[in-house]
Coordinates of C-alpha atoms (C1' of nucleotides) in Angstrom, one line a residue:
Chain A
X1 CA -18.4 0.3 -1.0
X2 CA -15.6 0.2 0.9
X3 CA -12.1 1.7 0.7
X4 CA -10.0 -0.9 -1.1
X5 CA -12.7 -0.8 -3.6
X6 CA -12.0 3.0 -4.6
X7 CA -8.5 2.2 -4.5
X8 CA -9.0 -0.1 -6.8
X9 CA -11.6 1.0 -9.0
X10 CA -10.6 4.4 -8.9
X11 CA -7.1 3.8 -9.9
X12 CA -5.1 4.8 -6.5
X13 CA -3.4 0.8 -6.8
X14 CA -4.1 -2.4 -7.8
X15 CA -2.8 -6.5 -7.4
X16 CA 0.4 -6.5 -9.9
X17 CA 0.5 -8.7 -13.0
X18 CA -3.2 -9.1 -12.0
X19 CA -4.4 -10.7 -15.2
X20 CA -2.3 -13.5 -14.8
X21 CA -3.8 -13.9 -10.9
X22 CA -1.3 -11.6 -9.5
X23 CA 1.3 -12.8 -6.9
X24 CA 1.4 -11.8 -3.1
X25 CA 2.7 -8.7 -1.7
X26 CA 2.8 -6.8 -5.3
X27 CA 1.3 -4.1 -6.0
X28 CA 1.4 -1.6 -9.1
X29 CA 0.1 2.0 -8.7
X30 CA -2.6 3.8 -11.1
X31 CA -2.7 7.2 -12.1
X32 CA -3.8 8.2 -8.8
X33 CA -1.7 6.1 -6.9
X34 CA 0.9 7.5 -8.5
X35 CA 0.1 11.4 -8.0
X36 CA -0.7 10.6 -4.0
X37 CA 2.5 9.4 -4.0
X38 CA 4.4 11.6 -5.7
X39 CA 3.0 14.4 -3.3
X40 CA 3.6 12.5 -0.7
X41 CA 7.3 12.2 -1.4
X42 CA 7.3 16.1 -1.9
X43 CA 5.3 16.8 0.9
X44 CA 8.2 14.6 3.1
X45 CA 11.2 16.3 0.7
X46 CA 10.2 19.9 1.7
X47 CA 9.5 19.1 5.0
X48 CA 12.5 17.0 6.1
X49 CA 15.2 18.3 4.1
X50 CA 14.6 21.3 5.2
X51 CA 15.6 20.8 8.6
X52 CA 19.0 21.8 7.8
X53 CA 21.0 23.0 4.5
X54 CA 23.2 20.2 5.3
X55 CA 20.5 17.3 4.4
X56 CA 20.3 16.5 0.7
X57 CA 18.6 13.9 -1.2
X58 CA 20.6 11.3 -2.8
X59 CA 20.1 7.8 -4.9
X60 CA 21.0 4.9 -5.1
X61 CA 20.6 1.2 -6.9
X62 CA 18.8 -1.1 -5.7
X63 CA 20.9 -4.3 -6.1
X64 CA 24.5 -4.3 -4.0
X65 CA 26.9 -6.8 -3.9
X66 CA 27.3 -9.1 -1.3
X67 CA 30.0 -7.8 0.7
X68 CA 27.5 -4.9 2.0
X69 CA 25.1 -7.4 3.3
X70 CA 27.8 -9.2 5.1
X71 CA 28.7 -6.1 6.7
X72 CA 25.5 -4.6 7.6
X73 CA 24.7 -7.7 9.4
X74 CA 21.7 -8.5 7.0
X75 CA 23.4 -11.6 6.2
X76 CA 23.7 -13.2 9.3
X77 CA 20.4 -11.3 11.4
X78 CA 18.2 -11.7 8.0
X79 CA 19.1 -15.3 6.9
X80 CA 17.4 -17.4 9.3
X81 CA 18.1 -21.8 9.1
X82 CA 14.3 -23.2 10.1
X83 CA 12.9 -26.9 10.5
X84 CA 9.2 -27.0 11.1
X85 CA 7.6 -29.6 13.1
X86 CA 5.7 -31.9 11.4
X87 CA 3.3 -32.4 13.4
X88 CA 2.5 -28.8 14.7
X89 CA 3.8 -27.3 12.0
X90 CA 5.2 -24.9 14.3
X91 CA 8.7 -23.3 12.8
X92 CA 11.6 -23.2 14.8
X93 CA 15.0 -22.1 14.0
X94 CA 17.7 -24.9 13.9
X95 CA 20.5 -23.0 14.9
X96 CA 19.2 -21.8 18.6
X97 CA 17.6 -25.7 18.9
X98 CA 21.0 -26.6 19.0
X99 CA 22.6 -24.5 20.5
X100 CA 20.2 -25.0 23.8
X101 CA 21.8 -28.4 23.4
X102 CA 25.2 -27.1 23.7
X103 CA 25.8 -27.6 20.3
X104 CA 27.9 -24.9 18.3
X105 CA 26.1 -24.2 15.5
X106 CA 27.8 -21.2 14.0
X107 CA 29.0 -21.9 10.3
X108 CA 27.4 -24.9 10.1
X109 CA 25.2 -25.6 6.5
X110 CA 21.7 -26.8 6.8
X111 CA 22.8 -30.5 6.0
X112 CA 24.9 -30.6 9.0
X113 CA 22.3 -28.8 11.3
X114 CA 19.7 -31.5 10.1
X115 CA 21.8 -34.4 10.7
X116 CA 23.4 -33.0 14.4
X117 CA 19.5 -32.6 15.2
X118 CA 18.8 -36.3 14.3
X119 CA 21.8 -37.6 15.8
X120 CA 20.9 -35.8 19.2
X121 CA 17.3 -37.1 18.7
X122 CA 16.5 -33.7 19.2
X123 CA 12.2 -32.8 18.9
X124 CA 9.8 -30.1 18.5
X125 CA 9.7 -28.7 21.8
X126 CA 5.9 -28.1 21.8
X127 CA 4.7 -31.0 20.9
X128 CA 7.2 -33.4 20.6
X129 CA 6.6 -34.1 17.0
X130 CA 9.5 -35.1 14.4
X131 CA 11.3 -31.8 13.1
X132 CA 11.4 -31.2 9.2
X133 CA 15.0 -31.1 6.7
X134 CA 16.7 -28.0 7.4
X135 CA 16.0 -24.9 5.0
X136 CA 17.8 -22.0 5.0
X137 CA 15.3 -19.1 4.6
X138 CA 16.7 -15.5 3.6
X139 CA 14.7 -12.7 3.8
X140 CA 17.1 -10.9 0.9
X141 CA 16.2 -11.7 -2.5
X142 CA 19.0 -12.9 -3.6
X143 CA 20.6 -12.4 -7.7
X144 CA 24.0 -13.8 -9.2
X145 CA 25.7 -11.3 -11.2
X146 CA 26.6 -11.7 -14.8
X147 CA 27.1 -15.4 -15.9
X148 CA 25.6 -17.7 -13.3
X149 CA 29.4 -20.0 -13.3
X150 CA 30.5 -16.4 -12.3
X151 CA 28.7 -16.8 -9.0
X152 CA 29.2 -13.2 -8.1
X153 CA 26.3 -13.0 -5.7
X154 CA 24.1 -9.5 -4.9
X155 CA 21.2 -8.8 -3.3
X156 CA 17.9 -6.6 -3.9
X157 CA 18.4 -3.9 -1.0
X158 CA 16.1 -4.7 2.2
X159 CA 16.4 -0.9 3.5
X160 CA 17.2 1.9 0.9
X161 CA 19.7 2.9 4.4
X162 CA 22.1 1.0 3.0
X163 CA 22.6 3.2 -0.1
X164 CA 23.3 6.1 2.1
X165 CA 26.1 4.6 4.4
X166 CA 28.4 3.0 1.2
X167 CA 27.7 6.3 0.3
X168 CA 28.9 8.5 3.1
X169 CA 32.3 8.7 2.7
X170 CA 31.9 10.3 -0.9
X171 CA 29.3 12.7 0.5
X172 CA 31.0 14.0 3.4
X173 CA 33.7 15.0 1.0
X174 CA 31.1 16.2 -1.1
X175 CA 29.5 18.3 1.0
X176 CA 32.4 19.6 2.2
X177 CA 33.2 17.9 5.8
X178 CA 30.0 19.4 7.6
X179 CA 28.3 17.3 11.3
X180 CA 25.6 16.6 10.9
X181 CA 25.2 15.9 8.0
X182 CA 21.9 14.4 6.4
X183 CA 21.3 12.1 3.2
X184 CA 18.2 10.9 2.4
X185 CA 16.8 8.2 -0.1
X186 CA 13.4 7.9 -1.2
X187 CA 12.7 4.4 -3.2
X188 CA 12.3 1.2 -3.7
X189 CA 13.2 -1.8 -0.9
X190 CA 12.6 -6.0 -1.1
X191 CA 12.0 -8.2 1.4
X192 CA 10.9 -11.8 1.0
X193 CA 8.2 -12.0 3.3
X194 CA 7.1 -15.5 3.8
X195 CA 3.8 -14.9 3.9
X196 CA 2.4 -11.2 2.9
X197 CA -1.1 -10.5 4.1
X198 CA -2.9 -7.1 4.7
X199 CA -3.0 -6.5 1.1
X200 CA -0.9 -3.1 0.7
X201 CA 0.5 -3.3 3.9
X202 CA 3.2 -6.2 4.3
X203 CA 4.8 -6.2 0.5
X204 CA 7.8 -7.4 -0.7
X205 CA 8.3 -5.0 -3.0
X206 CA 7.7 -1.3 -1.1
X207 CA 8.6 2.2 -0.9
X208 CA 10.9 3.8 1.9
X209 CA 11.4 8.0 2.3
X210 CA 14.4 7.6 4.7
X211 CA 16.8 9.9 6.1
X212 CA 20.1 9.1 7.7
X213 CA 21.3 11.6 9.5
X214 CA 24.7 11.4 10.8
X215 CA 26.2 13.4 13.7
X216 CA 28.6 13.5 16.6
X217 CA 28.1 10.9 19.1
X218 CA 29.3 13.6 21.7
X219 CA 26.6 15.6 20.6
X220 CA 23.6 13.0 21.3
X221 CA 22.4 14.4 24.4
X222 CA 21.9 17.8 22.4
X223 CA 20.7 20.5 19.7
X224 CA 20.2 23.6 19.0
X225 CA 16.3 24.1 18.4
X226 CA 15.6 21.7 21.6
X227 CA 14.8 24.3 23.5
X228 CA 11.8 25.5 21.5
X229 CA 9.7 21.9 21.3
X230 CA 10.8 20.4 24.9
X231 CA 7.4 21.4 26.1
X232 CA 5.7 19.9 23.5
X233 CA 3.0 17.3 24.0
X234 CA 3.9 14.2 22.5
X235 CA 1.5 11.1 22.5
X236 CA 3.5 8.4 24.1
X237 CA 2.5 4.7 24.2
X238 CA 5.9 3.3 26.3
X239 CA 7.1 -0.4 26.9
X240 CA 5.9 0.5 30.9
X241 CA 2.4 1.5 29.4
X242 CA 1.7 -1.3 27.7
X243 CA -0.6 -3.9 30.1
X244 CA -2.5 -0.3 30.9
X245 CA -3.0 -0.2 27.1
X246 CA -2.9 3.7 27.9
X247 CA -1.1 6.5 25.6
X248 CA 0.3 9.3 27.8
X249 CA 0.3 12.8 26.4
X250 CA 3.5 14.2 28.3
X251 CA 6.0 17.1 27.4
X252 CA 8.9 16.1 25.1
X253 CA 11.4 16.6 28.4
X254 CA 9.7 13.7 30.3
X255 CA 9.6 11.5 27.4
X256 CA 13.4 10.1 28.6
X257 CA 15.1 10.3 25.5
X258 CA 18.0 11.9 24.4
X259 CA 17.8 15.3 22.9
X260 CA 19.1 15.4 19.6
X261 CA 16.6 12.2 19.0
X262 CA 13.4 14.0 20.9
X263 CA 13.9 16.9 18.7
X264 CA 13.4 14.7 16.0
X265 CA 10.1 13.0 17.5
X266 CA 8.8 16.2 17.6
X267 CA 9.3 17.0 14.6
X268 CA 8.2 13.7 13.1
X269 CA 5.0 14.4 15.4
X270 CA 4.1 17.3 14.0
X271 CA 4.8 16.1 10.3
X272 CA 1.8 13.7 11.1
X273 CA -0.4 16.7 12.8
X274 CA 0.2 19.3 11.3
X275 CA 1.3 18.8 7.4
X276 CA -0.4 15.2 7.3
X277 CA -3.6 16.3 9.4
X278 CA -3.9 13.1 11.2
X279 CA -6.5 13.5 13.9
X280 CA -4.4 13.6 16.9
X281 CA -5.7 11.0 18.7
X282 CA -5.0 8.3 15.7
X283 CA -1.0 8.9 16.2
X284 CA 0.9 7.9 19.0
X285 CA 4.9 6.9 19.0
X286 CA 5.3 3.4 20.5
X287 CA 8.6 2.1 22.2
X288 CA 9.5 -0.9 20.9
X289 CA 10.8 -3.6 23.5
X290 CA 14.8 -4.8 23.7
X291 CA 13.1 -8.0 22.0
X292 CA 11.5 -6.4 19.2
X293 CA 14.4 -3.8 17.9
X294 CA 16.6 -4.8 14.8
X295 CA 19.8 -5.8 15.9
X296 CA 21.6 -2.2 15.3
X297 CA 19.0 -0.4 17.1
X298 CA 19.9 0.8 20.8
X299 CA 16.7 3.6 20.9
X300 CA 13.5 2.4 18.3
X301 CA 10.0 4.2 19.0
X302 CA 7.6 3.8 16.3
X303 CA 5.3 5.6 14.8
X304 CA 2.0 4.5 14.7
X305 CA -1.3 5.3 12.9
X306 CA -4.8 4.1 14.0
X307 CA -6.7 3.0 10.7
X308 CA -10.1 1.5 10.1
X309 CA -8.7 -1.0 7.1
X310 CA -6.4 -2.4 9.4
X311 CA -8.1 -2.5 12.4
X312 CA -5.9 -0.6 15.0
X313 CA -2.9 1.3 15.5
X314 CA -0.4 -0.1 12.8
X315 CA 4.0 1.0 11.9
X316 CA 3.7 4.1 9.4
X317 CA 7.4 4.6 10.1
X318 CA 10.6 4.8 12.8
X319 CA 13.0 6.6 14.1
X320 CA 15.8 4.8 15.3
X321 CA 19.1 5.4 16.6
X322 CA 21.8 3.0 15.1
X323 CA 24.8 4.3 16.8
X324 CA 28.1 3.9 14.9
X325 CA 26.4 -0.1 13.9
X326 CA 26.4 0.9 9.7
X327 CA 29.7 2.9 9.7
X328 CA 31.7 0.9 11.8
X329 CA 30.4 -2.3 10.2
X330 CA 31.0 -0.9 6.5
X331 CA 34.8 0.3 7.9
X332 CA 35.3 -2.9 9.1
X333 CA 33.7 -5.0 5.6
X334 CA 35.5 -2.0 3.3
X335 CA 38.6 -1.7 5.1
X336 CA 37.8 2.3 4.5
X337 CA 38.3 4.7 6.9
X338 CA 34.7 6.0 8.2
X339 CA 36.3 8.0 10.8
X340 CA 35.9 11.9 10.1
X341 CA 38.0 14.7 11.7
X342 CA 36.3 17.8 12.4
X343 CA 38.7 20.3 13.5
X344 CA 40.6 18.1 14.8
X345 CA 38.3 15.6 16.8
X346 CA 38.3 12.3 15.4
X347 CA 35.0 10.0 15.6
X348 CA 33.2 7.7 13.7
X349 CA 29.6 10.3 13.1
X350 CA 26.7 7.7 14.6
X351 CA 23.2 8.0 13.1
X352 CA 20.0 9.0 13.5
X353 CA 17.4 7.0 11.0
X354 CA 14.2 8.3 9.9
X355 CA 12.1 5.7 8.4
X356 CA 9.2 6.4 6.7
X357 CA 7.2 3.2 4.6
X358 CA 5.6 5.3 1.4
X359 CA 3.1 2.7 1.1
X360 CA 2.0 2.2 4.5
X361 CA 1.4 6.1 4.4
X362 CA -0.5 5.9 1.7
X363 CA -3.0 2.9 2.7
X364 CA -3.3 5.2 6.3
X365 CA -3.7 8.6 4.4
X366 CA -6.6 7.0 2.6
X367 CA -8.1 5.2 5.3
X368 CA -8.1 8.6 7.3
X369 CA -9.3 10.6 4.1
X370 CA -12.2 7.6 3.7
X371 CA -15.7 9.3 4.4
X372 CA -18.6 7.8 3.9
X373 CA -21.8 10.8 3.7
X374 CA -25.3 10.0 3.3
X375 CA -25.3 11.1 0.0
X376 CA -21.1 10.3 -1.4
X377 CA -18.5 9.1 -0.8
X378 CA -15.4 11.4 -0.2
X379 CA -11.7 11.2 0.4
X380 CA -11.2 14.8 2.5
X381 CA -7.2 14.3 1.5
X382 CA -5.3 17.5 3.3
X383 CA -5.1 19.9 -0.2
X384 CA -1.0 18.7 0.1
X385 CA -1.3 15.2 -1.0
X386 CA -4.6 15.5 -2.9
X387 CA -4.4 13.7 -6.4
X388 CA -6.0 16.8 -8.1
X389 CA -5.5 20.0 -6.4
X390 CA -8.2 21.2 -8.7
X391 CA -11.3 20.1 -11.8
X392 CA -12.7 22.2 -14.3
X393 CA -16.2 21.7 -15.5
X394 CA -18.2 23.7 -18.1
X395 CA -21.6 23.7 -16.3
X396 CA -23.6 22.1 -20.0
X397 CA -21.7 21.0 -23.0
X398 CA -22.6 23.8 -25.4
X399 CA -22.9 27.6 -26.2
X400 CA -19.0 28.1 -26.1
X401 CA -18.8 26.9 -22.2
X402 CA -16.4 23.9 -22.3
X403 CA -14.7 26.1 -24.5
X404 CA -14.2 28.4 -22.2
X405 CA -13.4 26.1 -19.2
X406 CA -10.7 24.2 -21.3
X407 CA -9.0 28.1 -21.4
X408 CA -8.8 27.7 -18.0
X409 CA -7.9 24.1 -17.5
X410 CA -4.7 24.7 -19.4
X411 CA -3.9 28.1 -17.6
X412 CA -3.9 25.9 -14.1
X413 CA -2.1 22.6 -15.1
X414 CA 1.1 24.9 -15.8
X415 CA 0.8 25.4 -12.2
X416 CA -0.3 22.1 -10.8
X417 CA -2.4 18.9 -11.6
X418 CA -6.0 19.6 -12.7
X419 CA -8.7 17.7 -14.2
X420 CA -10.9 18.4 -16.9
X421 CA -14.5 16.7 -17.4
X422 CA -17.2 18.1 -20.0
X423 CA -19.6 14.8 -19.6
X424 CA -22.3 14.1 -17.4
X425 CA -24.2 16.2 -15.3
X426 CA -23.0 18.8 -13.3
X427 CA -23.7 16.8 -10.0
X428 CA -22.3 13.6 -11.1
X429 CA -19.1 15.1 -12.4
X430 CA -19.2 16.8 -8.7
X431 CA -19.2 13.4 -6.7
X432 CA -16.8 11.4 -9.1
X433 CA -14.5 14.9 -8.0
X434 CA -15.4 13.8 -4.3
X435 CA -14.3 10.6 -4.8
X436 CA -10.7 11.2 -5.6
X437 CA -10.0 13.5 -3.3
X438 CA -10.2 16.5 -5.4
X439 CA -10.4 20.0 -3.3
X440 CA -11.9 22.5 -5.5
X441 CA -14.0 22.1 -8.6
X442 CA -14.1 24.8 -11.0
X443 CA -17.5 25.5 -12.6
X444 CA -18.2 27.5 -15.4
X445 CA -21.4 28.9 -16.2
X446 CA -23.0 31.8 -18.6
X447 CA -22.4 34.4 -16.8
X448 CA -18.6 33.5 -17.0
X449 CA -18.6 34.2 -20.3
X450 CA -20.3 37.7 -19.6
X451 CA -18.1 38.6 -16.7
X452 CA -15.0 36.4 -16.4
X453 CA -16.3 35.2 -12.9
X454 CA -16.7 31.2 -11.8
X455 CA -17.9 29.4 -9.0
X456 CA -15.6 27.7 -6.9
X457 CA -17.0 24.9 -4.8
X458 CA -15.0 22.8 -1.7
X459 CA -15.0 19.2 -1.5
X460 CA -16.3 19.2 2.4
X461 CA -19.1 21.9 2.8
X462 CA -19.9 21.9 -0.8
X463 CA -19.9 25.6 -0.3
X464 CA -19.5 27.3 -3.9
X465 CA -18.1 31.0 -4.2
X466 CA -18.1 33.4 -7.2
X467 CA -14.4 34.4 -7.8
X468 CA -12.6 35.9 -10.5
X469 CA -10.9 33.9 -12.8
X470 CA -7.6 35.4 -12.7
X471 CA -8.1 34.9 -8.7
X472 CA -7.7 30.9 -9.5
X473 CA -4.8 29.6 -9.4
X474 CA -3.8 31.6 -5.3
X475 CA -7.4 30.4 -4.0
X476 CA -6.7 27.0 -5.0
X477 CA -3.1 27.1 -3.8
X478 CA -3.7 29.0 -0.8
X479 CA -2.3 26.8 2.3
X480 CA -5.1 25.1 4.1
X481 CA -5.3 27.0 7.7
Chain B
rG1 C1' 4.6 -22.4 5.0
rC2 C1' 0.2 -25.1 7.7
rG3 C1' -5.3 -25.4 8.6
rG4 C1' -10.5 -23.4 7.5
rC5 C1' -13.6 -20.5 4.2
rU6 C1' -13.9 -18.2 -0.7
rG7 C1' -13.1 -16.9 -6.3
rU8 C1' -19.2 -15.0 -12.1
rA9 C1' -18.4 -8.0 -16.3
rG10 C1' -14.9 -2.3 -13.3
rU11 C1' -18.0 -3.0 -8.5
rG12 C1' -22.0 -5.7 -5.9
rU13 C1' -24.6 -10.0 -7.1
rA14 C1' -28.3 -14.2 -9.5
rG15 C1' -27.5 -18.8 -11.4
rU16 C1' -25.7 -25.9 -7.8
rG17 C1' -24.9 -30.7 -14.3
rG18 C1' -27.9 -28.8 -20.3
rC19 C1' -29.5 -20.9 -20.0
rU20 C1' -28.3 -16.8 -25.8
rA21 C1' -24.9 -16.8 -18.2
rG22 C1' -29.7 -12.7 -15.7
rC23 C1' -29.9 -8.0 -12.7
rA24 C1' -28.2 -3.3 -10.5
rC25 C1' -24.6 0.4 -10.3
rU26 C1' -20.4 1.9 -13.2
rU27 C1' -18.3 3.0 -18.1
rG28 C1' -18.9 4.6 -23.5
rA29 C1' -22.0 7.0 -27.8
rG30 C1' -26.3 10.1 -28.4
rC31 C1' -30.8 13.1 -26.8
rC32 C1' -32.0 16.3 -22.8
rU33 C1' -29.8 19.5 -19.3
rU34 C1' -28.3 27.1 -16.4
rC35 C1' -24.9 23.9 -10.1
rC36 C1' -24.8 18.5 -6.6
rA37 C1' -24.9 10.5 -8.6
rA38 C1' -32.3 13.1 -12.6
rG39 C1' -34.5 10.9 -17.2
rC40 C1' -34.7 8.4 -22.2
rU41 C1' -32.3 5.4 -26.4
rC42 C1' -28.3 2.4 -27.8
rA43 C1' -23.7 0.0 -26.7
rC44 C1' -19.3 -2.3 -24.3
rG45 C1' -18.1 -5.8 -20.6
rA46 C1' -17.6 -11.8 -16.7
rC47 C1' -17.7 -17.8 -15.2
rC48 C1' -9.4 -17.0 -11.7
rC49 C1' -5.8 -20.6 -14.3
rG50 C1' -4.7 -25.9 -15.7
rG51 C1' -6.1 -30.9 -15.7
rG52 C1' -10.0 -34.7 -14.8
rU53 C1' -15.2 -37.0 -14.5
rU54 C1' -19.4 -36.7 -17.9
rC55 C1' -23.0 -37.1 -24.0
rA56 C1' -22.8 -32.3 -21.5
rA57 C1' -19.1 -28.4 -16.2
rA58 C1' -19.8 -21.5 -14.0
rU59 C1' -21.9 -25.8 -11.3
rC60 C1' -18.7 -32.2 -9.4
rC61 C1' -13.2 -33.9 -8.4
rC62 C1' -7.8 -32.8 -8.3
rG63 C1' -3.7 -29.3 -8.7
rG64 C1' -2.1 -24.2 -9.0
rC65 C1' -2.8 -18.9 -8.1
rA66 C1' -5.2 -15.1 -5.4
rG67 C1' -8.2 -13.2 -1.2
rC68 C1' -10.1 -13.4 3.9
rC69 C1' -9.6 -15.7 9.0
rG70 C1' -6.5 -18.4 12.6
rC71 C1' -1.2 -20.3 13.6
rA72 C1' 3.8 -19.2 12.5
rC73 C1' 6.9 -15.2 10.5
rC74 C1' 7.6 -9.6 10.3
rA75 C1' 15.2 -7.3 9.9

RNA sequence: GCGGCUGUAGUGUAGUGGCUAGCACUUGAGCCUUCCAAGCUCACGACCCGGGUUCAAAUCCCGGCAGCCGCACCA
């Protein structure tokens, strides 16, 4: 048995429109699925947006017209003109083969690019081979708006970012003119990948928890709780460290970054450590190379989760420094002032991004959680993102027990999610429990009845103890130590 | 998108031209059951989709879709 198969079989998530033979990069989201995910979200909510009274949680839709795109620079840096060689196959894209040849290619359609790279007799420069039509190949999925004569084109979001910045202005008002100030999105993003693989892990249609926080560029260099995580020890794996292959563990101060953006690794860090529970040596933040940052980024580390399922240390998330890219680009395509005046000083805020994939956090909180015993198989989920915090079990099926246990499942699923399961044996509706991820199982038993005790038993030791019933609901809710 | 391999109940598999498509686990109903996948009875449930070859296709051929691996792509 592996992992995927649990996911699957349990109900966690599953290929989408699967009885017609699915389609790549889709996934739906069971029962499960959906509770991990929803805690998941909550567990990021009350941890993030409580960084400061200033940082709310906003939404927004997921198609925007045109004119964003265009101004975001997803247009131009996402919409990519490629011939393939057909001999090679190797893909190439037309507008930099030209322009190696001097040719200007800005502006150009793919019909002229195609032609000007016959008419220069220009090859695949591996192999030599004859170069393919030109295609144009966008990584937007792209809609037309109302009648299709109208040609009023849109786009399915590739970032849920977006939605905060052509929402700032309103915000800042909203809020009433405060630096920094933070909106967040969690929800859904689309990008046409041209070839998913991984399963759950590259998908065109995905979850994003981002926050954008936007603050004084003067300020970059600075903030106010710095002082009390620059000696943290961060696990580092830099562009320098790379051909060693090593991850450093150094103190926030020497990581070289700027202050108000190491705060914020440490505080990512420790989202992953401490709430998440990720072993600390499966987490590292990677620098990403000049080459490998999005166009708007000027400081990109990533971070990074070691999982079995996909073999290594894989992108959970970023956090990445955009500068005044979004605002002044959605000034310039609006024709809006983005500028703010706090007390006088006038700037344009810049912005701090942190990007979390839902998805990808779920695969990795899985894979982490995936424990295979001698005897079961459990997911030891951290009690914050379990499915089921809790399941209630009448030890036999008779005498007034399940009764009894019922009582008590309804009591505890006005508090939080709970499971209720009367068939079976006692041992087998124990390991199904394991299975999912479920902490605490709830057993009771004929001297419950006599006494209004029950046994409580943990998922991990298997450890059961006799508590009072009205003791429940704070030993099941108790925050893990 | 290219090349290689693959596709049988929920899961893992048997079946290589003619079977009522077999088995195990799972699931459901019942019996039994005073704490860790026990046992017994019964039941549900599958040949990825579409064409073709053939008297006959799960099996052979073609196409599609999906998965895995390699190449490319990954804001």
């Amino acid at each position: 048995m592996s992992l995927m198969d649990v996911a699957l079989r349990r109900g966690f998530f599953y290929p989408s429109s699967e009885i017609y033979g699915g389609s790549a990069g889709f996934y739906d989201f069971g029962h499960l699925g959906v509770l991990l995910k929803r805690k998941f979200e909550n567990t990021w909510r009350n941890y993030f947006l409580a960084l400061n009274p200033n940082f709310v949680e906003i939404d927004a839709t997921t198609i925007m017209p045109e004119a964003v795109f265009e101004a975001s620079g997803h247009l131009k840096s996402f919409n990519d003109p490629l011939t393939e060689c057909t001999e090679c196959h190797v893909r190439h894209k037309a507008d930099l083969l030209l322009e190696e040849k001097g040719v200007e290619a800005e502006g150009l359609t793919a019909e002229e690019m195609g032609k000007a790279l016959q008419d220069r007799e220009i090859r695949c420069p591996r192999c030599g081979g004859e170069l393919s039509e030109v295609r144009w190949f966008n990584m937007m999925f792209e809609l037309s708006l109302g009648a299709a004569e109208a040609d009023e084109k849109a786009y399915l979001r590739p970032e849920t970012a977006q939605g905060c910045y052509v929402s700032f202005k309103r915000m800042f008002e909203v809020l009433r003119n405060q630096i920094p100030m933070g909106l967040a999105i969690l929800g859904r993003a689309y990008r046409n990948e041209i070839s998913p693989r991984q399963g759950f892990y590259r998908l065109r249609e995905l979850n994003q928890a981002e926050l954008q926080i936007f603050f004084d560029p003067e300020c970059l260099d600075e903030h106010p709780c710095y002082e009390a995580v620059q000696d943290q020890m961060m696990r580092i794996y830099a562009v320098a460290d790379r051909e060693k292959g090593e991850i450093k563990e150094i103190p926030l101060r020497e990581v070289g970054v700027p202050k108000f953006y190491g705060y914020h690794m440490a505080i990512v860090q420790d989202f992953y450590l401490k709430v998440l529970k990720v072993p600390r040596e499966k987490f590292r933040f990677r620098e990403l190379s000049e080459e490998e940052r999005a166009f708007y980024n000027r400081i990109h580390w990533d971070m990074e989760i070691f999982t079995d399922v996909l073999g290594g240390f894989k992108e959970a998330g970023g956090i990445h420094y955009r500068g005044d890219h979004d605002l002044s680009g959605h000034e310039r395509g609006s024709k809006k002032k983005m500028e703010v005046n706090i007390q006088g000083k006038k700037f344009v805020p810049h912005v701090l991004e942190l990007s979390f994939g839902v998805d990808r956090n779920l695969l990795m909180l899985l894979d982490l959680a995936y424990t295979e015993e001698e005897e079961r198989t459990v997911l030891k989920f951290p009690s914050v993102v379990a499915p089921y915090r809790a399941a209630v079990f009448p030890l036999v099926s008779k005498d007034g027990l399940p009764e009894f246990a019922y009582e008590i499942y309804q009591e505890l699923r006005m508090e939080c999610d709970v499971f209720f399961d009367e068939k079976g044996s006692i041992g087998k509706r124990y390991r199904r429990q394991d299975e999912i991820g479920t902490p605490f199982s709830v057993t009771v038993d004929y001297d419950s009845l006599e006494d209004g005790t029950v046994t409580l038993r943990d998922r991990d030791t298997m450890d059961q103890v006799r508590i009072q019933r009205g003791n429940l609901l704070s030993a099941i809710t108790l925050p893990e130590v």
